[in-house]
Amino acid sequence: MKINRNFLNLKDSYLFATVGAKTAAFKKAHPEKEVIRLSIGDVTRPLAPAVIRAMHSAVDDMAKRETFKGYAPDQTCYGYDALLDSIIGSYARKGVTLEKGDIFISDGAKSDCGNILDILSTENVVLVPDPVYPVYLDTNIMAGRKIVFADANEENGFLPMPDGKVKADIIYLCSPNNPTGAAYTKEQLKEWVAYALENDALILYDAAYEYFVTDEHLARSIYQVEGAKECAIEICSYSKTAGFTGVRCGYTIVPKQLVKDGASLNRLWARRQSTKFNGTSYITQMGAAAVFTEEGEREIGESIDYYRKNAKIISDVLDELGIWYTGGKNSPYIWMKCPNGMDSWSFFDYLLENANVVGTPGCGFGKNGEGYFRLTAFNTHENTAEAMRRIALLLKK
Ligand code: PLP
């Protein structure tokens, strides 16, 4: 018996454990201080009323023999029509035409980010941005693929662009980005699509935060760029869009036009899913189907606006302090440069001890994250405003 030794090449992830341990130690030493977390990476607002009503009604369906549901009707995409239609409608409003057969319902973006690699050879060279959402990196280390990094930094606004000298087969793009909050314009994505088509590469596009985008020139889907259906898979989630982090639902778009190495990726993915997956629950899907209705979109919009307002509270203070940052405008994340040349962990300690505010050290997301710091918009208005008042006081000194 042999293990997959690639797992031994994974670095232990100390980031959130260390943030938690340092915060707990500080609270224990200073029980009188009120610590505010601007490090929350999870949503905090409840589900929209339209979603709750749809889920209650789906529970009632399960209670009656006539309306009870077992396994999903389609054993490849696993989607009920109501949900697939609502996704098609939401894409149509972004100017993208999808067919039912292009959409696969999942239990969230994280699983599909990892699982999609099942259908791709381990011989492929993978391009991963640095800093990065760690899932892209770790899932490829697990499979033993060769990884090259695309440097994201202040010069490129933390939005790396294709480099003709680098030959990659699989490219990860995440926009709006976690951790940097930076978002690609449609024009920038055109260059990535051109690179992928020219190099016979596949783009894995993570659109988990697309509902935060308000600027027209920024992309909400890679399929807003012509040619993307021939070179990109898009992975989406209801987690940040509609507060589904605990409910679990997402969808992955594998267009029928996507043919690589002589095979339809749509067919390979359907085959993979029908073998290893058994669907997302009916109750969850009915809740998700309510998200992209007129009422649902208005209600989730209120929650997203709530987070946007927090992001603005944060970015306004950083503007006032003259601190460089990305994100905050079309994203719940604000990626700030640590002041006075501090490294990420020194700034973490400084902020915790002097402002009693917790953020996430950028160095935990890759080497280019050193010297940067992530703040999030997921706390309450009151806490966010108080945290930023303290940060302003501290850094103005
Ligand atoms: N992709 C990115 C970039 C994320 O930041 C996250 C969650 O934080 C996910 C995917 C995971 O989403 P889900 O909850 O749908 O698994």
mmCIF file of C-alpha atoms in Angstrom, residues 5-303:
data_model
loop_
_atom_site.group_PDB
_atom_site.id
_atom_site.type_symbol
_atom_site.label_atom_id
_atom_site.label_comp_id
_atom_site.label_asym_id
_atom_site.label_seq_id
_atom_site.Cartn_x
_atom_site.Cartn_y
_atom_site.Cartn_z
ATOM 1 C CA ARG A 5 3.120 11.145 -1.724
ATOM 2 C CA ASN A 6 2.205 14.471 -3.326
ATOM 3 C CA PHE A 7 0.258 15.189 -0.145
ATOM 4 C CA LEU A 8 3.577 15.303 1.686
ATOM 5 C CA ASN A 9 4.560 18.263 -0.494
ATOM 6 C CA LEU A 10 1.699 20.403 0.857
ATOM 7 C CA LYS A 11 2.695 23.183 3.203
ATOM 8 C CA ASP A 12 0.781 23.192 6.476
ATOM 9 C CA SER A 13 -1.643 26.064 6.488
ATOM 10 C CA TYR A 14 -0.885 28.049 9.608
ATOM 11 C CA LEU A 15 -2.522 31.288 8.487
ATOM 12 C CA PHE A 16 -6.000 31.185 10.004
ATOM 13 C CA ALA A 17 -4.906 28.970 12.909
ATOM 14 C CA THR A 18 -2.213 31.503 13.850
ATOM 15 C CA VAL A 19 -4.600 34.453 13.427
ATOM 16 C CA GLY A 20 -7.064 32.656 15.741
ATOM 17 C CA ALA A 21 -4.419 31.665 18.294
ATOM 18 C CA LYS A 22 -2.874 35.156 18.461
ATOM 19 C CA THR A 23 -6.317 36.747 18.804
ATOM 20 C CA ALA A 24 -7.345 34.320 21.561
ATOM 21 C CA ALA A 25 -4.077 34.914 23.456
ATOM 22 C CA PHE A 26 -4.573 38.692 23.247
ATOM 23 C CA LYS A 27 -8.174 38.449 24.490
ATOM 24 C CA LYS A 28 -7.086 36.265 27.391
ATOM 25 C CA ALA A 29 -4.379 38.732 28.382
ATOM 26 C CA HIS A 30 -6.719 41.752 27.922
ATOM 27 C CA PRO A 31 -10.277 40.615 28.734
ATOM 28 C CA GLU A 32 -11.391 44.259 29.081
ATOM 29 C CA LYS A 33 -10.578 45.094 25.432
ATOM 30 C CA GLU A 34 -13.177 44.734 22.723
ATOM 31 C CA VAL A 35 -11.468 43.068 19.767
ATOM 32 C CA ILE A 36 -13.039 43.609 16.324
ATOM 33 C CA ARG A 37 -12.457 41.105 13.530
ATOM 34 C CA LEU A 38 -12.048 42.528 10.055
ATOM 35 C CA SER A 39 -10.681 39.117 9.104
ATOM 36 C CA ILE A 40 -14.077 37.402 8.660
ATOM 37 C CA GLY A 41 -14.070 35.479 5.374
ATOM 38 C CA ASP A 42 -17.608 34.203 5.793
ATOM 39 C CA VAL A 43 -20.916 35.957 5.228
ATOM 40 C CA THR A 44 -22.806 37.078 8.320
ATOM 41 C CA ARG A 45 -26.194 38.280 7.002
ATOM 42 C CA PRO A 46 -29.123 35.811 7.037
ATOM 43 C CA LEU A 47 -30.648 34.249 3.917
ATOM 44 C CA ALA A 48 -33.080 36.354 1.890
ATOM 45 C CA PRO A 49 -36.802 35.939 2.786
ATOM 46 C CA ALA A 50 -37.567 34.707 -0.773
ATOM 47 C CA VAL A 51 -34.967 31.940 -0.333
ATOM 48 C CA ILE A 52 -36.332 30.950 3.065
ATOM 49 C CA ARG A 53 -39.890 30.763 1.716
ATOM 50 C CA ALA A 54 -38.777 28.612 -1.237
ATOM 51 C CA MET A 55 -36.884 26.268 1.066
ATOM 52 C CA HIS A 56 -39.853 25.937 3.448
ATOM 53 C CA SER A 57 -42.081 25.109 0.524
ATOM 54 C CA ALA A 58 -39.557 22.523 -0.718
ATOM 55 C CA VAL A 59 -39.534 20.898 2.723
ATOM 56 C CA ASP A 60 -43.334 20.632 2.464
ATOM 57 C CA ASP A 61 -42.917 18.970 -0.952
ATOM 58 C CA MET A 62 -40.737 16.338 0.691
ATOM 59 C CA ALA A 63 -43.513 15.609 3.218
ATOM 60 C CA LYS A 64 -46.048 14.447 0.604
ATOM 61 C CA ARG A 65 -45.882 11.325 -1.521
ATOM 62 C CA GLU A 66 -47.091 13.222 -4.637
ATOM 63 C CA THR A 67 -44.359 15.864 -4.468
ATOM 64 C CA PHE A 68 -41.554 13.963 -2.719
ATOM 65 C CA LYS A 69 -38.190 14.029 -4.532
ATOM 66 C CA GLY A 70 -35.433 11.423 -4.465
ATOM 67 C CA TYR A 71 -32.290 11.572 -6.591
ATOM 68 C CA ALA A 72 -32.213 14.496 -9.020
ATOM 69 C CA PRO A 73 -33.852 13.811 -12.408
ATOM 70 C CA ASP A 74 -30.677 14.283 -14.444
ATOM 71 C CA GLN A 75 -27.735 12.179 -13.303
ATOM 72 C CA THR A 76 -25.111 14.363 -14.957
ATOM 73 C CA CYS A 77 -25.921 18.016 -14.262
ATOM 74 C CA TYR A 78 -28.153 17.253 -11.247
ATOM 75 C CA GLY A 79 -30.109 20.482 -11.718
ATOM 76 C CA TYR A 80 -33.859 20.909 -11.364
ATOM 77 C CA ASP A 81 -35.362 22.950 -14.185
ATOM 78 C CA ALA A 82 -36.356 25.873 -11.956
ATOM 79 C CA LEU A 83 -32.740 26.367 -10.900
ATOM 80 C CA LEU A 84 -31.230 25.870 -14.364
ATOM 81 C CA ASP A 85 -33.733 28.341 -15.860
ATOM 82 C CA SER A 86 -32.944 30.951 -13.228
ATOM 83 C CA ILE A 87 -29.189 30.612 -13.916
ATOM 84 C CA ILE A 88 -29.788 30.937 -17.664
ATOM 85 C CA GLY A 89 -31.842 34.080 -16.929
ATOM 86 C CA SER A 90 -29.133 35.565 -14.748
ATOM 87 C CA TYR A 91 -26.511 35.008 -17.487
ATOM 88 C CA ALA A 92 -28.827 36.474 -20.121
ATOM 89 C CA ARG A 93 -28.934 39.685 -18.067
ATOM 90 C CA LYS A 94 -25.119 39.742 -18.295
ATOM 91 C CA GLY A 95 -25.375 39.363 -22.064
ATOM 92 C CA VAL A 96 -24.337 35.683 -22.072
ATOM 93 C CA THR A 97 -26.382 32.920 -23.703
ATOM 94 C CA LEU A 98 -26.206 29.539 -21.990
ATOM 95 C CA GLU A 99 -27.960 26.269 -22.648
ATOM 96 C CA LYS A 100 -29.173 23.901 -19.959
ATOM 97 C CA GLY A 101 -26.574 21.308 -20.947
ATOM 98 C CA ASP A 102 -23.738 23.759 -20.186
ATOM 99 C CA ILE A 103 -24.623 24.016 -16.476
ATOM 100 C CA PHE A 104 -23.702 21.596 -13.683
ATOM 101 C CA ILE A 105 -25.148 22.152 -10.214
ATOM 102 C CA SER A 106 -22.715 21.595 -7.352
ATOM 103 C CA ASP A 107 -22.496 21.858 -3.597
ATOM 104 C CA GLY A 108 -20.219 24.885 -3.891
ATOM 105 C CA ALA A 109 -17.294 26.340 -5.766
ATOM 106 C CA LYS A 110 -14.566 24.885 -3.576
ATOM 107 C CA SER A 111 -15.420 21.279 -4.393
ATOM 108 C CA ASP A 112 -15.628 21.918 -8.117
ATOM 109 C CA CYS A 113 -12.373 23.927 -8.096
ATOM 110 C CA GLY A 114 -10.702 20.761 -6.859
ATOM 111 C CA ASN A 115 -12.809 18.128 -8.623
ATOM 112 C CA ILE A 116 -12.522 19.606 -12.116
ATOM 113 C CA LEU A 117 -8.878 18.512 -12.118
ATOM 114 C CA ASP A 118 -10.033 14.874 -12.365
ATOM 115 C CA ILE A 119 -10.652 15.356 -16.076
ATOM 116 C CA LEU A 120 -7.303 17.083 -16.799
ATOM 117 C CA SER A 121 -3.965 15.351 -17.207
ATOM 118 C CA THR A 122 -1.384 15.657 -14.445
ATOM 119 C CA GLU A 123 1.142 16.417 -17.190
ATOM 120 C CA ASN A 124 -0.336 19.887 -17.681
ATOM 121 C CA VAL A 125 1.612 22.918 -16.507
ATOM 122 C CA VAL A 126 -0.538 25.089 -14.261
ATOM 123 C CA LEU A 127 -0.383 28.867 -13.958
ATOM 124 C CA VAL A 128 -1.457 30.108 -10.551
ATOM 125 C CA PRO A 129 -1.452 33.763 -9.495
ATOM 126 C CA ASP A 130 0.533 34.747 -6.407
ATOM 127 C CA PRO A 131 -1.057 35.737 -3.997
ATOM 128 C CA VAL A 132 -3.878 33.274 -4.390
ATOM 129 C CA TYR A 133 -6.934 31.522 -2.933
ATOM 130 C CA PRO A 134 -4.982 28.503 -1.599
ATOM 131 C CA VAL A 135 -7.346 25.857 -3.072
ATOM 132 C CA TYR A 136 -5.965 26.270 -6.630
ATOM 133 C CA LEU A 137 -2.427 25.692 -5.465
ATOM 134 C CA ASP A 138 -3.007 22.853 -3.020
ATOM 135 C CA THR A 139 -5.280 20.807 -5.307
ATOM 136 C CA ASN A 140 -2.577 20.862 -7.977
ATOM 137 C CA ILE A 141 0.169 19.977 -5.515
ATOM 138 C CA MET A 142 -1.989 16.993 -4.465
ATOM 139 C CA ALA A 143 -2.059 15.858 -8.079
ATOM 140 C CA GLY A 144 1.661 16.466 -8.578
ATOM 141 C CA ARG A 145 1.292 18.987 -11.403
ATOM 142 C CA LYS A 146 4.041 21.428 -12.312
ATOM 143 C CA ILE A 147 3.052 24.880 -11.093
ATOM 144 C CA VAL A 148 4.295 28.221 -12.351
ATOM 145 C CA PHE A 149 3.310 31.464 -10.684
ATOM 146 C CA ALA A 150 1.941 34.631 -12.243
ATOM 147 C CA ASP A 151 3.182 37.504 -10.116
ATOM 148 C CA ALA A 152 0.468 39.809 -8.869
ATOM 149 C CA ASN A 153 1.914 42.973 -7.395
ATOM 150 C CA GLU A 154 1.506 46.709 -7.010
ATOM 151 C CA GLU A 155 2.843 47.364 -10.529
ATOM 152 C CA ASN A 156 0.062 45.356 -12.168
ATOM 153 C CA GLY A 157 -2.579 46.288 -9.594
ATOM 154 C CA PHE A 158 -2.533 42.664 -8.407
ATOM 155 C CA LEU A 159 -4.005 41.629 -11.767
ATOM 156 C CA PRO A 160 -1.340 39.636 -13.622
ATOM 157 C CA MET A 161 -1.617 39.656 -17.416
ATOM 158 C CA PRO A 162 -0.477 36.907 -19.808
ATOM 159 C CA ASP A 163 3.214 36.589 -20.534
ATOM 160 C CA GLY A 164 3.835 35.199 -24.000
ATOM 161 C CA LYS A 165 7.123 33.678 -22.808
ATOM 162 C CA VAL A 166 5.365 31.468 -20.243
ATOM 163 C CA LYS A 167 3.741 28.294 -21.580
ATOM 164 C CA ALA A 168 0.863 27.155 -19.383
ATOM 165 C CA ASP A 169 -1.869 24.601 -20.065
ATOM 166 C CA ILE A 170 -4.226 25.408 -17.194
ATOM 167 C CA ILE A 171 -4.709 28.980 -15.980
ATOM 168 C CA TYR A 172 -6.509 30.037 -12.801
ATOM 169 C CA LEU A 173 -8.203 33.413 -12.775
ATOM 170 C CA CYS A 174 -10.326 34.691 -9.905
ATOM 171 C CA SER A 175 -12.175 37.968 -10.365
ATOM 172 C CA PRO A 176 -13.100 39.811 -8.196
ATOM 173 C CA ASN A 177 -10.181 38.268 -6.423
ATOM 174 C CA ASN A 178 -9.765 36.685 -3.053
ATOM 175 C CA PRO A 179 -7.570 37.852 -1.317
ATOM 176 C CA THR A 180 -6.825 41.091 -3.213
ATOM 177 C CA GLY A 181 -10.306 42.311 -4.174
ATOM 178 C CA ALA A 182 -8.877 43.338 -7.579
ATOM 179 C CA ALA A 183 -11.164 42.692 -10.559
ATOM 180 C CA TYR A 184 -10.361 42.289 -14.249
ATOM 181 C CA THR A 185 -11.940 44.490 -16.903
ATOM 182 C CA LYS A 186 -13.531 42.791 -19.904
ATOM 183 C CA GLU A 187 -10.638 44.231 -21.979
ATOM 184 C CA GLN A 188 -8.057 42.556 -19.736
ATOM 185 C CA LEU A 189 -9.888 39.242 -19.914
ATOM 186 C CA LYS A 190 -9.803 39.491 -23.718
ATOM 187 C CA GLU A 191 -6.017 39.204 -23.472
ATOM 188 C CA TRP A 192 -6.280 36.090 -21.299
ATOM 189 C CA VAL A 193 -8.784 34.508 -23.678
ATOM 190 C CA ALA A 194 -6.497 35.319 -26.625
ATOM 191 C CA TYR A 195 -3.552 33.744 -24.787
ATOM 192 C CA ALA A 196 -5.555 30.611 -23.955
ATOM 193 C CA LEU A 197 -6.804 30.198 -27.531
ATOM 194 C CA GLU A 198 -3.318 30.740 -28.934
ATOM 195 C CA ASN A 199 -1.675 28.297 -26.518
ATOM 196 C CA ASP A 200 -4.436 25.672 -26.448
ATOM 197 C CA ALA A 201 -4.763 26.363 -22.726
ATOM 198 C CA LEU A 202 -7.778 26.052 -20.453
ATOM 199 C CA ILE A 203 -8.851 28.900 -18.142
ATOM 200 C CA LEU A 204 -10.478 27.946 -14.857
ATOM 201 C CA TYR A 205 -12.368 31.109 -14.000
ATOM 202 C CA ASP A 206 -13.584 31.504 -10.428
ATOM 203 C CA ALA A 207 -16.489 33.971 -10.343
ATOM 204 C CA ALA A 208 -17.471 33.450 -6.687
ATOM 205 C CA TYR A 209 -17.613 37.226 -6.058
ATOM 206 C CA GLU A 210 -19.105 38.434 -9.353
ATOM 207 C CA TYR A 211 -22.258 39.787 -7.692
ATOM 208 C CA PHE A 212 -20.137 42.457 -5.995
ATOM 209 C CA VAL A 213 -19.238 44.001 -9.355
ATOM 210 C CA THR A 214 -21.006 47.254 -10.167
ATOM 211 C CA ASP A 215 -18.604 48.921 -12.673
ATOM 212 C CA GLU A 216 -19.827 48.251 -16.203
ATOM 213 C CA HIS A 217 -16.333 47.827 -17.660
ATOM 214 C CA LEU A 218 -15.475 45.037 -15.219
ATOM 215 C CA ALA A 219 -16.293 41.442 -16.130
ATOM 216 C CA ARG A 220 -19.031 39.499 -14.348
ATOM 217 C CA SER A 221 -18.424 36.370 -16.385
ATOM 218 C CA ILE A 222 -15.544 35.327 -18.601
ATOM 219 C CA TYR A 223 -18.148 34.466 -21.243
ATOM 220 C CA GLN A 224 -18.721 38.193 -21.698
ATOM 221 C CA VAL A 225 -15.539 37.894 -23.786
ATOM 222 C CA GLU A 226 -15.882 36.417 -27.247
ATOM 223 C CA GLY A 227 -14.129 33.082 -27.682
ATOM 224 C CA ALA A 228 -14.216 32.239 -23.961
ATOM 225 C CA LYS A 229 -16.628 29.346 -24.477
ATOM 226 C CA GLU A 230 -13.864 27.630 -26.477
ATOM 227 C CA CYS A 231 -11.267 27.950 -23.708
ATOM 228 C CA ALA A 232 -12.825 28.516 -20.265
ATOM 229 C CA ILE A 233 -14.723 26.785 -17.497
ATOM 230 C CA GLU A 234 -16.486 29.114 -15.059
ATOM 231 C CA ILE A 235 -16.994 28.130 -11.440
ATOM 232 C CA CYS A 236 -19.698 29.980 -9.498
ATOM 233 C CA SER A 237 -21.166 29.930 -6.045
ATOM 234 C CA TYR A 238 -24.238 31.065 -4.116
ATOM 235 C CA SER A 239 -22.053 31.446 -1.021
ATOM 236 C CA LYS A 240 -21.075 35.091 -1.239
ATOM 237 C CA THR A 241 -23.844 36.014 -3.695
ATOM 238 C CA ALA A 242 -26.683 34.909 -1.450
ATOM 239 C CA GLY A 243 -25.246 33.855 1.906
ATOM 240 C CA PHE A 244 -25.191 30.111 1.107
ATOM 241 C CA THR A 245 -21.881 29.288 2.825
ATOM 242 C CA GLY A 246 -23.744 27.025 5.250
ATOM 243 C CA VAL A 247 -26.418 25.873 2.793
ATOM 244 C CA ARG A 248 -23.982 24.808 0.023
ATOM 245 C CA CYS A 249 -24.832 25.371 -3.612
ATOM 246 C CA GLY A 250 -22.882 26.411 -6.679
ATOM 247 C CA TYR A 251 -22.752 25.826 -10.409
ATOM 248 C CA THR A 252 -20.040 25.168 -12.923
ATOM 249 C CA ILE A 253 -20.326 26.099 -16.571
ATOM 250 C CA VAL A 254 -18.625 23.750 -19.010
ATOM 251 C CA PRO A 255 -19.760 24.968 -22.438
ATOM 252 C CA LYS A 256 -20.537 22.334 -25.054
ATOM 253 C CA GLN A 257 -18.139 24.153 -27.413
ATOM 254 C CA LEU A 258 -15.193 23.414 -25.133
ATOM 255 C CA VAL A 259 -13.151 20.746 -26.878
ATOM 256 C CA LYS A 260 -9.584 19.982 -25.798
ATOM 257 C CA ASP A 261 -7.223 17.205 -26.758
ATOM 258 C CA GLY A 262 -9.909 15.831 -29.071
ATOM 259 C CA ALA A 263 -12.579 15.475 -26.382
ATOM 260 C CA SER A 264 -15.601 17.421 -25.151
ATOM 261 C CA LEU A 265 -14.825 18.611 -21.622
ATOM 262 C CA ASN A 266 -18.570 18.864 -21.045
ATOM 263 C CA ARG A 267 -18.920 15.111 -21.659
ATOM 264 C CA LEU A 268 -15.908 14.248 -19.524
ATOM 265 C CA TRP A 269 -17.220 16.373 -16.652
ATOM 266 C CA ALA A 270 -20.722 14.862 -16.986
ATOM 267 C CA ARG A 271 -19.144 11.410 -16.815
ATOM 268 C CA ARG A 272 -17.057 12.374 -13.799
ATOM 269 C CA GLN A 273 -20.021 13.852 -11.961
ATOM 270 C CA SER A 274 -22.355 10.940 -12.675
ATOM 271 C CA THR A 275 -19.696 8.596 -11.264
ATOM 272 C CA LYS A 276 -18.505 10.489 -8.197
ATOM 273 C CA PHE A 277 -21.314 12.923 -7.249
ATOM 274 C CA ASN A 278 -24.956 12.485 -6.372
ATOM 275 C CA GLY A 279 -26.314 15.968 -6.511
ATOM 276 C CA THR A 280 -27.250 18.947 -4.375
ATOM 277 C CA SER A 281 -30.390 18.541 -2.284
ATOM 278 C CA TYR A 282 -33.772 19.487 -3.737
ATOM 279 C CA ILE A 283 -34.447 21.820 -0.806
ATOM 280 C CA THR A 284 -31.163 23.657 -1.391
ATOM 281 C CA GLN A 285 -31.786 23.893 -5.131
ATOM 282 C CA MET A 286 -35.257 25.362 -4.614
ATOM 283 C CA GLY A 287 -33.757 27.958 -2.265
ATOM 284 C CA ALA A 288 -31.076 28.763 -4.853
ATOM 285 C CA ALA A 289 -33.677 29.001 -7.620
ATOM 286 C CA ALA A 290 -35.293 31.867 -5.676
ATOM 287 C CA VAL A 291 -32.038 33.862 -5.672
ATOM 288 C CA PHE A 292 -32.179 35.044 -9.291
ATOM 289 C CA THR A 293 -35.892 35.940 -9.276
ATOM 290 C CA GLU A 294 -36.811 39.632 -9.278
ATOM 291 C CA GLU A 295 -37.652 39.503 -5.593
ATOM 292 C CA GLY A 296 -34.619 37.358 -4.724
ATOM 293 C CA GLU A 297 -32.187 39.623 -6.566
ATOM 294 C CA ARG A 298 -33.620 42.680 -4.828
ATOM 295 C CA GLU A 299 -33.237 41.020 -1.433
ATOM 296 C CA ILE A 300 -29.733 39.618 -1.948
ATOM 297 C CA GLY A 301 -28.838 43.044 -3.363
ATOM 298 C CA GLU A 302 -29.706 44.547 0.021
ATOM 299 C CA SER A 303 -27.248 42.245 1.793
#
